[in-house]
């Protein structure tokens, strides 16, 4: 198997989920994994890709690719697949990754499987497990094409950190004006926060927090854990919190090792976004709240009392 | 403006997920089917765009005859006519081929759909259709305005959003808050009965993937409860038992 891994970076920093994809590629193909990165990325960042398991990093150092221009990325990636002769492209399932991979799948005539959670079974044919029904089930998916694209679900693979330094090679591809037909006019980003979809710990608040002015308590707890903050849908609908924090069926699907839900009732649509979490802690003043049924640990109590105590206890335990 | 909205027919978000026939088929027993929630956002925005600037709005579903009530609902919400490609939608590329074939015949200015279906969560049909047609594709799109031949949109990126400008035509995978879901009114429901719903047979037949078996996650153990005064014990459990902090 000849594996190429697509690296996504934000502001020149390689995403954690892309390192997971590299480590997946390494498990798939061993030491021969090549990665491809685009836009302005420092050599220190590219070194992380080597540590995660890539032997070689192809770098398209074109600053027009600093933002994720979907068509240009797809075109560059298709050319990279051609040039390297890769038969398998691995990447992270993400808002950019899926949009790009779908186009590449057509141009390289490959099957695309997203939300992959495990290594393939290759005994008879090629079967790979993916998460479906928003985390409520899995499908063993048989891939019938010679070329394949696997988009790996976040936090499904552990990052390997003992790889060697990768050799970095510049790659030149031919990008046309049509590839840049869409103009990105501006980008709004949350400052300095842990990215919610990638976070290892998430602290989420619901309508039980009563209003946006009380989010300081959620942020304090999140800070004590190095966690990202999330919220339920009504909270983002009411503009208490930005939309990109909305977790659930119609929002961000998270799969952290720890999800802490405060003042969230546990509606099935919210659970759909968190059911891949390894551990769930629920704080709710209603002991009958449905969320407790999906939780590993729970406190039936008032968030306004529990949150400061919990934050203190975590700080004390560190 | 000619708008195409592609909709999925999926289990209601509260459905119990179970499988039959040796875990090879989804158990439809007692399950309510709805327009995919993301597709519903796309449809709602398409209705608004049509109301604002005129034109036509067609809905398209790749599915068997049992999806027709879902298609009628989209007609009741405001689509003018509908096309059903008569086939089981089991593979994303297969579905994308059907949509692209219909789009090639009809030259839509705008092709909208949800960012992903809520059954298989593939999140790839919009991009495949874009590539098959050789036009741009965007997802997840959370704001879309059209002035003349130019669209301005916001696309969600992880931890924020980016603003884009592009000329028509293109494909967009939509999500909230692009518009609010619309509930059909009585007049819509009545008129939907007589709006055209054309059934066509599938064209391309390439399927790149096939599900060999479904699986359910293992059941969760019982929750361990702590009182407000035992917060320190909870922290201990997270540290020593779960080992997550
Ligand atoms: C198609 C569809 C898709 C949807 N998608 C999503 C989605 O993606 N994400 C999502 O979250 N929702 C989604 N919803 C909405 C979902 O059904 C619920 O309405 C929503 O999750 C409820 O949010 P909540 O738990 O914050 O609010 P509520 O249900 O109002 O719950 C508030 C909770 O806070 C508790 N509480 C109140 N005061 C306190 C206090 N002082 N201390 C501690 N606890 C307190 C209450 O006991 C209650 O359990 C969707 C719905 C539909 C129909």
Coordinates of C-alpha atoms and ligand atoms in Angstrom, one line a residue:
Chain A
X1 CA 0.0 0.0 0.0
X2 CA 1.3 3.4 -0.9
X3 CA 0.0 6.0 1.5
X4 CA -0.2 9.8 1.2
X5 CA -1.5 11.7 4.2
X6 CA -3.0 15.2 3.8
X7 CA -1.9 17.6 6.6
X8 CA -4.3 20.4 7.6
X9 CA -2.8 23.4 9.3
X10 CA -4.5 26.4 10.9
X11 CA -2.3 29.6 11.1
X12 CA 0.7 27.5 10.2
X13 CA 0.1 25.1 13.1
X14 CA -0.4 21.4 12.1
X15 CA -3.8 20.2 13.4
X16 CA -3.8 17.4 16.0
X17 CA -6.2 15.5 13.9
X18 CA -3.8 15.5 11.0
X19 CA -1.1 14.0 13.2
X20 CA -3.6 11.3 14.1
X21 CA -4.1 10.7 10.4
X22 CA -0.3 10.4 10.0
X23 CA -0.1 7.9 12.7
X24 CA -3.0 6.0 11.1
X25 CA -1.1 6.0 7.8
X26 CA 2.0 4.7 9.6
X27 CA 0.0 1.8 11.0
X28 CA -1.3 1.1 7.6
X29 CA 1.9 1.3 5.5
X30 CA 4.7 1.3 8.0
X31 CA 7.8 3.5 7.5
X32 CA 7.0 4.5 3.9
X33 CA 4.3 7.1 4.7
X34 CA 4.5 10.4 2.8
X35 CA 2.6 13.4 4.0
X36 CA 1.6 16.5 2.1
X37 CA 1.3 20.0 3.6
X38 CA 0.2 23.2 2.0
X39 CA 0.7 26.9 2.6
X40 CA 3.1 28.6 5.1
X41 CA 4.1 26.1 7.7
X42 CA 7.4 26.3 9.7
X43 CA 9.9 23.5 9.6
X44 CA 9.3 22.9 13.4
X45 CA 5.7 22.2 12.6
X46 CA 6.7 19.9 9.8
X47 CA 9.0 18.0 12.2
X48 CA 6.0 17.0 14.2
X49 CA 4.7 15.3 11.1
X50 CA 7.8 13.2 11.1
X51 CA 7.5 12.3 14.8
X52 CA 4.0 11.1 14.1
X53 CA 5.2 8.6 11.6
X54 CA 5.8 10.2 8.2
X55 CA 9.1 9.5 6.4
X56 CA 8.8 12.3 4.0
X57 CA 6.8 15.5 3.9
X58 CA 6.0 17.2 0.6
X59 CA 5.4 20.8 1.1
X60 CA 3.6 23.2 -1.3
X61 CA 4.8 26.4 0.1
X62 CA 2.3 28.6 -1.8
X63 CA 0.9 31.4 0.5
X64 CA -2.3 31.4 -1.6
X65 CA -2.9 28.1 0.2
X66 CA -2.7 29.6 3.7
X67 CA -6.5 29.6 3.8
X68 CA -8.3 26.4 3.0
X69 CA -9.4 27.2 -0.6
X70 CA -11.4 24.1 -1.3
X71 CA -10.9 23.8 -5.0
X72 CA -7.3 24.7 -5.0
X73 CA -6.6 22.2 -2.2
X74 CA -8.4 19.5 -4.1
X75 CA -6.5 20.3 -7.3
X76 CA -3.2 20.3 -5.5
X77 CA -4.0 17.1 -3.7
X78 CA -5.0 15.3 -6.9
X79 CA -1.8 16.3 -8.5
X80 CA 0.2 15.2 -5.5
X81 CA -1.5 11.8 -5.6
X82 CA -0.6 11.5 -9.3
X83 CA 3.0 12.5 -8.8
X84 CA 3.6 10.1 -5.9
X85 CA 1.6 7.3 -7.3
X86 CA -0.2 6.8 -4.0
X87 CA -3.1 4.4 -3.9
X88 CA -4.4 5.4 -0.5
X89 CA -5.0 9.0 0.7
X90 CA -5.5 9.4 4.5
X91 CA -6.8 12.6 6.1
X92 CA -8.8 13.8 9.1
X93 CA -12.6 14.1 8.9
X94 CA -13.1 17.8 9.3
X95 CA -15.0 20.7 7.8
X96 CA -12.2 21.3 5.3
X97 CA -11.1 17.7 4.9
X98 CA -14.4 16.3 3.8
X99 CA -15.1 19.2 1.4
X100 CA -11.7 18.7 -0.2
X101 CA -11.6 14.9 -0.2
X102 CA -15.0 14.6 -1.9
X103 CA -13.6 16.4 -4.9
X104 CA -10.4 14.4 -4.9
X105 CA -12.4 11.2 -4.7
X106 CA -14.0 12.0 -8.0
X107 CA -10.9 13.2 -9.8
X108 CA -8.8 10.2 -8.7
X109 CA -11.7 7.8 -9.0
X110 CA -11.3 6.6 -5.5
X111 CA -13.9 5.5 -2.9
X112 CA -14.1 7.9 0.0
X113 CA -15.0 6.6 3.5
X114 CA -15.4 9.3 6.2
X115 CA -15.6 9.0 10.0
X116 CA -13.2 6.0 10.0
X117 CA -12.6 4.7 13.5
X118 CA -10.3 1.8 13.1
X119 CA -7.7 0.1 10.9
X120 CA -9.1 -1.8 7.9
X121 CA -9.6 -5.5 7.8
X122 CA -7.8 -6.8 4.7
X123 CA -8.4 -10.6 5.1
X124 CA -10.9 -10.8 2.3
X125 CA -11.3 -7.6 0.4
X126 CA -10.9 -4.3 2.1
X127 CA -13.3 -3.4 5.0
X128 CA -13.1 -0.4 7.2
X129 CA -15.2 0.5 10.2
X130 CA -16.9 4.0 10.2
X131 CA -19.1 5.7 12.6
X132 CA -22.7 6.4 11.4
X133 CA -26.1 7.6 12.7
X134 CA -24.2 10.4 14.4
X135 CA -22.2 8.1 16.6
X136 CA -25.1 5.8 17.4
X137 CA -23.8 2.9 15.3
X138 CA -21.0 1.7 13.1
X139 CA -20.9 0.3 9.6
X140 CA -18.3 -2.2 8.3
X141 CA -17.8 -0.7 4.9
X142 CA -16.4 -2.7 2.0
X143 CA -14.4 -0.6 -0.5
X144 CA -14.4 -2.0 -4.0
X145 CA -12.1 0.5 -5.8
X146 CA -8.3 0.1 -6.2
X147 CA -7.8 3.7 -5.0
X148 CA -9.1 4.7 -1.6
X149 CA -9.5 7.8 0.6
X150 CA -9.9 7.3 4.3
X151 CA -11.0 10.3 6.4
X152 CA -10.3 9.4 10.0
X153 CA -12.6 10.4 12.8
X154 CA -11.1 12.8 15.4
X155 CA -9.6 11.2 18.5
X156 CA -10.0 7.7 17.1
X157 CA -6.2 7.2 16.7
X158 CA -3.4 7.8 19.2
X159 CA -0.6 10.0 17.9
X160 CA 2.7 8.3 17.7
X161 CA 5.5 10.6 18.8
X162 CA 8.6 8.5 18.4
X163 CA 9.0 8.8 14.6
X164 CA 12.2 10.0 13.0
X165 CA 12.7 13.4 11.4
X166 CA 11.0 13.5 8.1
X167 CA 12.7 14.7 5.0
X168 CA 11.0 17.7 3.6
X169 CA 10.7 18.2 -0.1
X170 CA 9.2 21.1 -1.9
X171 CA 6.4 20.1 -4.3
X172 CA 5.4 22.3 -7.2
X173 CA 1.9 21.9 -8.6
X174 CA 0.0 23.8 -11.3
X175 CA -2.8 25.8 -9.9
X176 CA -5.1 27.8 -12.2
X177 CA -7.2 30.9 -11.7
X178 CA -10.3 28.6 -11.8
X179 CA -8.9 26.9 -8.6
X180 CA -9.1 30.3 -6.9
X181 CA -12.5 31.3 -8.3
X182 CA -13.8 31.5 -4.7
X183 CA -12.3 34.5 -2.9
X184 CA -11.9 34.3 0.8
X185 CA -12.6 37.8 1.9
X186 CA -12.1 37.5 5.7
X187 CA -11.7 35.0 8.5
X188 CA -13.1 35.2 12.0
X189 CA -11.4 33.0 14.6
X190 CA -11.8 32.5 18.2
X191 CA -8.6 33.7 19.9
X192 CA -6.3 31.4 21.8
X193 CA -8.9 28.8 22.6
X194 CA -8.5 25.0 22.4
X195 CA -10.3 23.9 19.2
X196 CA -13.5 22.3 20.1
X197 CA -13.6 19.5 17.5
X198 CA -10.1 18.4 18.4
X199 CA -10.2 18.9 22.2
X200 CA -9.3 16.2 24.6
X201 CA -11.5 17.6 27.3
X202 CA -14.7 19.6 26.6
X203 CA -16.8 21.6 29.2
X204 CA -20.2 22.4 27.8
X205 CA -23.0 24.6 29.3
X206 CA -26.7 24.5 28.6
X207 CA -29.8 26.5 29.3
X208 CA -29.4 25.7 33.0
X209 CA -26.7 28.3 33.1
X210 CA -29.4 31.0 32.8
X211 CA -27.5 33.5 30.7
X212 CA -24.3 34.4 28.9
X213 CA -23.1 36.4 31.9
X214 CA -22.6 33.1 33.8
X215 CA -20.2 31.6 31.3
X216 CA -17.2 32.7 33.3
X217 CA -17.8 29.7 35.5
X218 CA -17.7 27.4 32.5
X219 CA -14.5 29.1 31.2
X220 CA -12.8 28.8 34.6
X221 CA -13.5 25.1 34.8
X222 CA -12.3 24.7 31.2
X223 CA -9.2 26.6 31.9
X224 CA -8.4 24.5 35.0
X225 CA -8.5 21.4 32.7
X226 CA -7.0 22.9 29.5
X227 CA -10.4 22.1 27.9
X228 CA -12.4 23.6 25.1
X229 CA -15.9 25.1 25.8
X230 CA -19.1 23.9 24.1
X231 CA -22.8 24.5 24.5
X232 CA -26.2 23.2 23.7
X233 CA -28.2 24.3 20.6
X234 CA -30.6 26.7 22.4
X235 CA -27.6 28.5 23.9
X236 CA -26.1 29.2 20.5
X237 CA -29.6 29.9 19.1
X238 CA -30.0 32.6 21.7
X239 CA -26.5 34.0 20.9
X240 CA -25.3 33.4 24.4
X241 CA -22.4 31.6 22.7
X242 CA -21.0 31.5 19.2
X243 CA -22.4 29.0 16.8
X244 CA -19.1 27.0 16.4
X245 CA -19.5 25.9 20.0
X246 CA -22.8 24.3 19.5
X247 CA -22.5 20.5 20.1
X248 CA -24.9 17.9 18.9
X249 CA -26.8 16.3 16.1
X250 CA -26.9 19.6 14.1
X251 CA -23.7 21.0 15.5
X252 CA -20.1 19.9 16.3
X253 CA -19.7 16.2 17.0
X254 CA -17.0 15.8 19.6
X255 CA -15.1 12.7 20.7
X256 CA -13.0 13.8 23.7
X257 CA -11.7 11.6 26.4
X258 CA -13.7 13.7 28.9
X259 CA -17.0 15.6 28.3
X260 CA -18.4 17.6 31.1
X261 CA -22.0 18.7 30.6
X262 CA -23.4 21.4 32.9
X263 CA -27.1 22.4 33.0
X264 CA -27.8 20.4 29.8
X265 CA -30.9 18.2 29.9
X266 CA -29.5 15.5 27.6
X267 CA -31.9 15.6 24.7
X268 CA -31.2 12.8 22.2
X269 CA -30.1 15.4 19.7
X270 CA -27.5 16.7 22.1
X271 CA -26.3 13.2 23.0
X272 CA -25.8 12.5 19.3
X273 CA -22.9 14.9 19.3
X274 CA -21.2 13.5 22.4
X275 CA -21.7 9.8 22.4
X276 CA -18.2 9.1 21.2
X277 CA -16.7 10.6 24.3
X278 CA -14.7 8.2 26.4
X279 CA -16.1 9.6 29.7
X280 CA -19.0 11.8 30.4
X281 CA -19.6 13.8 33.6
X282 CA -23.0 15.4 34.1
X283 CA -23.9 18.3 36.5
X284 CA -27.6 18.9 36.6
X285 CA -29.9 20.1 39.5
X286 CA -32.6 17.7 38.3
X287 CA -31.7 14.1 39.4
X288 CA -34.1 12.8 36.8
X289 CA -32.4 14.6 33.9
X290 CA -32.0 12.2 31.0
X291 CA -28.3 13.0 30.6
X292 CA -27.5 11.0 33.7
X293 CA -28.4 7.8 31.8
X294 CA -25.7 8.5 29.3
X295 CA -23.1 9.6 31.9
X296 CA -20.3 7.8 33.7
X297 CA -20.2 10.2 36.6
X298 CA -22.8 12.6 37.8
X299 CA -23.5 15.3 40.4
X300 CA -27.2 16.1 41.0
X301 CA -26.8 19.7 42.2
X302 CA -27.0 23.4 41.3
X303 CA -24.4 24.4 38.7
X304 CA -23.8 27.7 40.5
X305 CA -22.7 25.8 43.6
X306 CA -21.0 22.9 42.0
X307 CA -18.9 24.6 39.3
X308 CA -16.7 26.8 41.6
X309 CA -16.1 23.8 43.9
X310 CA -15.2 21.5 41.0
X311 CA -12.8 24.1 39.6
X312 CA -11.1 24.5 43.0
X313 CA -10.9 20.7 43.5
X314 CA -9.3 20.2 40.1
X315 CA -6.8 22.9 40.7
X316 CA -6.0 21.3 44.1
X317 CA -5.5 17.9 42.5
X318 CA -3.0 19.1 39.9
Chain B
X1 CA -32.6 31.9 -10.7
X2 CA -33.0 28.2 -11.0
X3 CA -32.4 26.5 -7.7
X4 CA -32.0 22.7 -7.0
X5 CA -32.2 21.5 -3.4
X6 CA -31.2 17.9 -2.7
X7 CA -32.9 16.3 0.2
X8 CA -32.4 13.0 2.2
X9 CA -35.1 10.9 3.7
X10 CA -33.7 9.9 7.1
X11 CA -34.9 8.6 10.5
X12 CA -36.2 11.3 12.9
X13 CA -33.5 12.5 15.3
X14 CA -35.2 10.7 18.2
X15 CA -35.3 7.3 16.5
X16 CA -33.9 4.2 18.2
X17 CA -31.2 2.8 16.0
X18 CA -31.4 -1.0 15.5
X19 CA -30.6 -3.4 12.7
X20 CA -32.2 -6.6 11.4
X21 CA -31.3 -9.5 9.0
X22 CA -28.1 -10.4 10.8
X23 CA -27.2 -6.7 11.2
X24 CA -27.3 -6.0 7.5
X25 CA -30.4 -3.8 7.4
X26 CA -31.7 -0.8 9.3
X27 CA -34.7 -1.6 11.3
X28 CA -37.5 0.7 10.1
X29 CA -40.0 -0.6 12.5
X30 CA -41.7 2.3 14.3
X31 CA -39.3 4.8 12.8
X32 CA -40.6 8.2 11.5
X33 CA -38.8 9.6 8.5
X34 CA -38.1 13.2 8.0
X35 CA -36.3 15.6 5.6
X36 CA -32.6 15.6 6.8
X37 CA -32.3 18.5 9.3
X38 CA -29.4 20.0 7.3
X39 CA -31.3 19.6 4.1
X40 CA -34.2 21.3 5.7
X41 CA -32.0 24.3 6.4
X42 CA -30.9 24.3 2.8
X43 CA -34.5 24.1 1.7
X44 CA -35.6 27.0 4.0
X45 CA -32.9 29.2 2.6
X46 CA -33.8 28.3 -1.0
X47 CA -37.4 29.2 -0.3
X48 CA -36.3 32.6 1.0
X49 CA -34.0 33.2 -2.0
X50 CA -36.7 32.4 -4.4
X51 CA -39.2 34.6 -2.6
X52 CA -36.7 37.5 -2.7
X53 CA -35.6 37.2 -6.3
X54 CA -38.0 34.9 -8.2
X55 CA -37.1 31.9 -10.2
X56 CA -37.8 28.2 -9.7
X57 CA -37.1 25.8 -6.9
X58 CA -36.8 22.0 -7.6
X59 CA -36.2 19.4 -5.0
X60 CA -34.4 16.2 -5.7
X61 CA -34.3 13.0 -3.8
X62 CA -32.6 9.7 -4.7
X63 CA -34.8 7.2 -3.1
X64 CA -37.4 4.5 -3.5
X65 CA -41.2 5.2 -3.6
X66 CA -41.4 5.3 0.2
X67 CA -39.6 8.7 0.3
X68 CA -42.5 10.4 -1.5
X69 CA -44.2 11.7 1.7
X70 CA -40.9 13.4 2.6
X71 CA -40.7 14.9 -0.9
X72 CA -44.3 16.1 -0.7
X73 CA -43.4 17.9 2.6
X74 CA -40.6 19.7 0.8
X75 CA -43.1 20.7 -1.9
X76 CA -45.4 21.9 0.9
X77 CA -42.6 24.0 2.4
X78 CA -42.2 25.8 -0.9
X79 CA -40.5 23.9 -3.7
X80 CA -42.3 24.2 -7.1
X81 CA -41.6 20.7 -8.4
X82 CA -39.7 17.6 -7.5
X83 CA -37.7 14.8 -9.0
X84 CA -37.2 11.4 -7.5
X85 CA -34.4 9.2 -8.9
X86 CA -35.8 5.8 -8.3
X87 CA -33.0 3.9 -6.5
X88 CA -31.8 3.0 -3.0
X89 CA -29.2 5.6 -2.0
X90 CA -26.5 3.3 -0.6
X91 CA -23.3 4.9 -1.7
X92 CA -22.3 8.6 -1.8
X93 CA -20.7 8.5 -5.2
X94 CA -23.7 6.8 -6.7
X95 CA -26.0 9.5 -5.3
X96 CA -23.6 12.3 -6.5
X97 CA -23.7 10.8 -10.0
X98 CA -27.5 10.9 -10.0
X99 CA -27.6 14.6 -8.9
X100 CA -24.9 15.6 -11.4
X101 CA -26.8 13.9 -14.2
X102 CA -30.0 15.8 -13.4
X103 CA -28.1 19.0 -13.0
X104 CA -26.4 18.7 -16.4
X105 CA -29.7 18.5 -18.1
X106 CA -31.2 21.5 -16.2
X107 CA -28.4 24.0 -15.7
X108 CA -29.2 25.2 -12.2
X109 CA -27.7 28.4 -10.9
X110 CA -27.5 27.1 -7.4
X111 CA -27.4 23.6 -6.0
X112 CA -28.0 23.3 -2.2
X113 CA -28.1 20.4 0.1
X114 CA -27.3 19.7 3.8
X115 CA -23.7 19.4 4.9
X116 CA -24.3 15.7 5.6
X117 CA -27.1 13.2 5.9
X118 CA -27.9 12.3 9.5
X119 CA -27.9 8.5 8.8
X120 CA -24.5 7.9 7.2
X121 CA -23.0 11.3 8.0
X122 CA -20.8 11.0 4.9
X123 CA -20.5 14.8 4.3
X124 CA -19.2 14.3 0.7
X125 CA -22.0 14.4 -1.8
X126 CA -21.8 18.2 -2.3
X127 CA -18.1 18.1 -3.1
X128 CA -18.5 15.1 -5.5
X129 CA -21.3 16.9 -7.4
X130 CA -19.2 20.0 -7.6
X131 CA -16.3 18.1 -9.1
X132 CA -18.5 16.1 -11.4
X133 CA -20.0 19.3 -12.8
X134 CA -16.7 21.2 -12.7
X135 CA -18.1 24.0 -10.5
X136 CA -17.1 25.2 -7.0
X137 CA -18.4 23.5 -3.9
X138 CA -18.6 24.7 -0.3
X139 CA -19.5 23.1 3.0
X140 CA -20.5 23.7 5.7
X141 CA -22.2 27.0 4.6
X142 CA -23.9 28.9 7.4
X143 CA -24.9 32.1 5.6
X144 CA -25.7 32.7 1.9
X145 CA -26.7 35.8 0.2
X146 CA -27.0 36.3 -3.6
X147 CA -26.7 39.6 -5.4
X148 CA -27.0 39.3 -9.2
X149 CA -24.5 36.7 -10.3
X150 CA -22.4 36.8 -7.1
X151 CA -22.9 34.9 -3.8
X152 CA -21.5 36.0 -0.5
X153 CA -21.4 33.3 2.1
X154 CA -19.9 32.3 5.4
X155 CA -18.4 28.8 5.8
X156 CA -17.8 27.3 9.2
X157 CA -14.2 26.4 9.9
X158 CA -13.1 24.8 13.0
X159 CA -13.2 27.4 15.7
X160 CA -14.6 30.2 13.5
X161 CA -15.8 31.1 10.1
X162 CA -14.5 32.4 6.8
X163 CA -16.4 34.7 4.4
X164 CA -16.3 34.0 0.7
X165 CA -17.4 35.5 -2.5
X166 CA -18.0 33.4 -5.7
X167 CA -20.0 33.6 -8.9
X168 CA -22.9 31.3 -9.7
X169 CA -23.2 28.4 -10.3
X170 CA -21.9 26.4 -7.4
X171 CA -22.9 23.7 -4.9
X172 CA -23.3 24.3 -1.2
X173 CA -23.6 21.9 1.7
X174 CA -25.7 23.9 4.3
X175 CA -26.1 24.1 8.0
X176 CA -27.6 26.5 10.5
X177 CA -28.0 29.4 11.0
X178 CA -28.4 29.8 7.2
X179 CA -32.2 30.0 7.8
X180 CA -34.8 28.9 10.2
X181 CA -36.6 25.6 9.5
X182 CA -40.0 26.3 7.9
X183 CA -43.2 24.5 8.9
X184 CA -45.6 23.9 6.0
X185 CA -48.9 25.8 6.3
X186 CA -52.3 24.5 5.2
X187 CA -52.1 26.2 1.8
X188 CA -48.7 24.7 1.2
X189 CA -49.9 21.2 2.1
X190 CA -52.9 21.5 -0.2
X191 CA -50.9 22.8 -3.1
X192 CA -48.1 20.2 -2.6
X193 CA -50.6 17.4 -3.6
X194 CA -50.8 18.6 -7.1
X195 CA -47.3 19.9 -7.7
X196 CA -45.3 17.8 -10.2
X197 CA -43.2 14.9 -8.8
X198 CA -41.3 13.3 -11.6
X199 CA -39.8 9.9 -11.2
X200 CA -36.8 9.1 -13.3
X201 CA -34.6 5.9 -13.4
X202 CA -31.0 6.1 -12.2
X203 CA -28.3 6.8 -14.9
X204 CA -24.7 5.9 -13.7
X205 CA -24.5 2.8 -11.6
X206 CA -21.1 2.9 -10.1
X207 CA -21.0 2.2 -6.4
X208 CA -17.6 2.5 -4.7
X209 CA -18.6 1.2 -1.2
X210 CA -21.0 -1.3 0.3
X211 CA -21.9 -1.9 3.9
X212 CA -21.2 -5.5 4.9
X213 CA -22.4 -5.3 8.5
X214 CA -23.8 -2.8 11.0
X215 CA -22.7 -2.7 14.6
X216 CA -24.0 -1.0 17.8
X217 CA -21.7 0.4 20.4
X218 CA -21.4 -1.5 23.6
X219 CA -23.9 -0.5 26.3
X220 CA -22.8 2.1 28.8
X221 CA -22.4 1.0 32.5
X222 CA -24.4 2.6 35.3
X223 CA -23.6 6.2 36.3
X224 CA -21.7 6.8 39.5
X225 CA -23.3 9.6 41.4
X226 CA -21.6 12.1 43.8
X227 CA -23.2 14.7 46.1
X228 CA -22.2 18.4 46.0
X229 CA -20.0 17.8 49.0
X230 CA -18.1 14.9 47.3
X231 CA -16.7 17.0 44.5
X232 CA -13.2 16.0 45.5
X233 CA -14.1 12.3 45.2
X234 CA -15.3 12.9 41.7
X235 CA -12.0 14.5 40.8
X236 CA -10.2 11.6 42.3
X237 CA -12.2 9.2 40.2
X238 CA -11.5 11.1 37.1
X239 CA -7.8 11.1 38.0
X240 CA -7.3 7.5 39.2
X241 CA -10.1 5.5 37.8
X242 CA -10.9 7.1 34.4
X243 CA -7.4 8.5 34.1
X244 CA -8.6 11.4 32.0
X245 CA -7.3 14.4 34.0
Ligands
LIG1 C1 -33.8 18.1 14.6 C2 -33.3 18.6 15.9 C3 -31.9 18.8 16.0 C4 -31.4 19.3 17.2 N1 -30.0 19.4 17.4 C5 -29.5 19.7 18.6 C6 -28.1 19.8 18.7 O1 -27.3 19.6 17.8 N2 -27.6 20.1 20.0 C7 -28.4 20.4 21.0 O2 -27.9 20.6 22.1 N3 -29.7 20.3 20.9 C8 -30.3 20.0 19.7 N4 -31.6 20.0 19.5 C9 -32.5 20.5 20.7 C10 -32.7 19.5 21.8 O3 -33.8 18.7 21.5 C11 -32.9 20.2 23.1 O4 -33.9 21.1 23.0 C12 -31.7 21.0 23.7 O5 -30.5 20.1 23.6 C13 -31.9 21.4 25.1 O6 -30.8 22.2 25.5 P1 -30.5 22.4 27.1 O7 -30.2 21.0 27.6 O8 -29.4 23.4 27.2 O9 -31.8 23.0 27.6 P2 -33.0 22.3 28.5 O10 -33.5 21.1 27.9 O11 -33.9 23.5 28.9 O12 -32.2 21.8 29.8 C14 -31.7 22.6 30.8 C15 -31.2 21.7 31.9 O13 -30.6 22.5 32.9 C16 -30.9 22.0 34.1 N5 -30.7 23.1 35.1 C17 -31.5 24.2 35.2 N6 -31.0 25.0 36.2 C18 -29.9 24.4 36.6 C19 -28.9 24.8 37.6 N7 -29.0 25.9 38.3 N8 -27.9 23.9 37.8 C20 -27.8 22.7 37.1 N9 -28.7 22.4 36.2 C21 -29.7 23.2 35.9 C22 -32.3 21.5 34.0 O14 -32.6 20.5 35.0 C23 -32.3 21.0 32.6 O15 -32.0 19.6 32.6 C24 -32.2 19.6 18.3 C25 -33.6 19.4 18.2 C26 -34.1 19.0 17.0 C27 -35.6 18.8 16.9

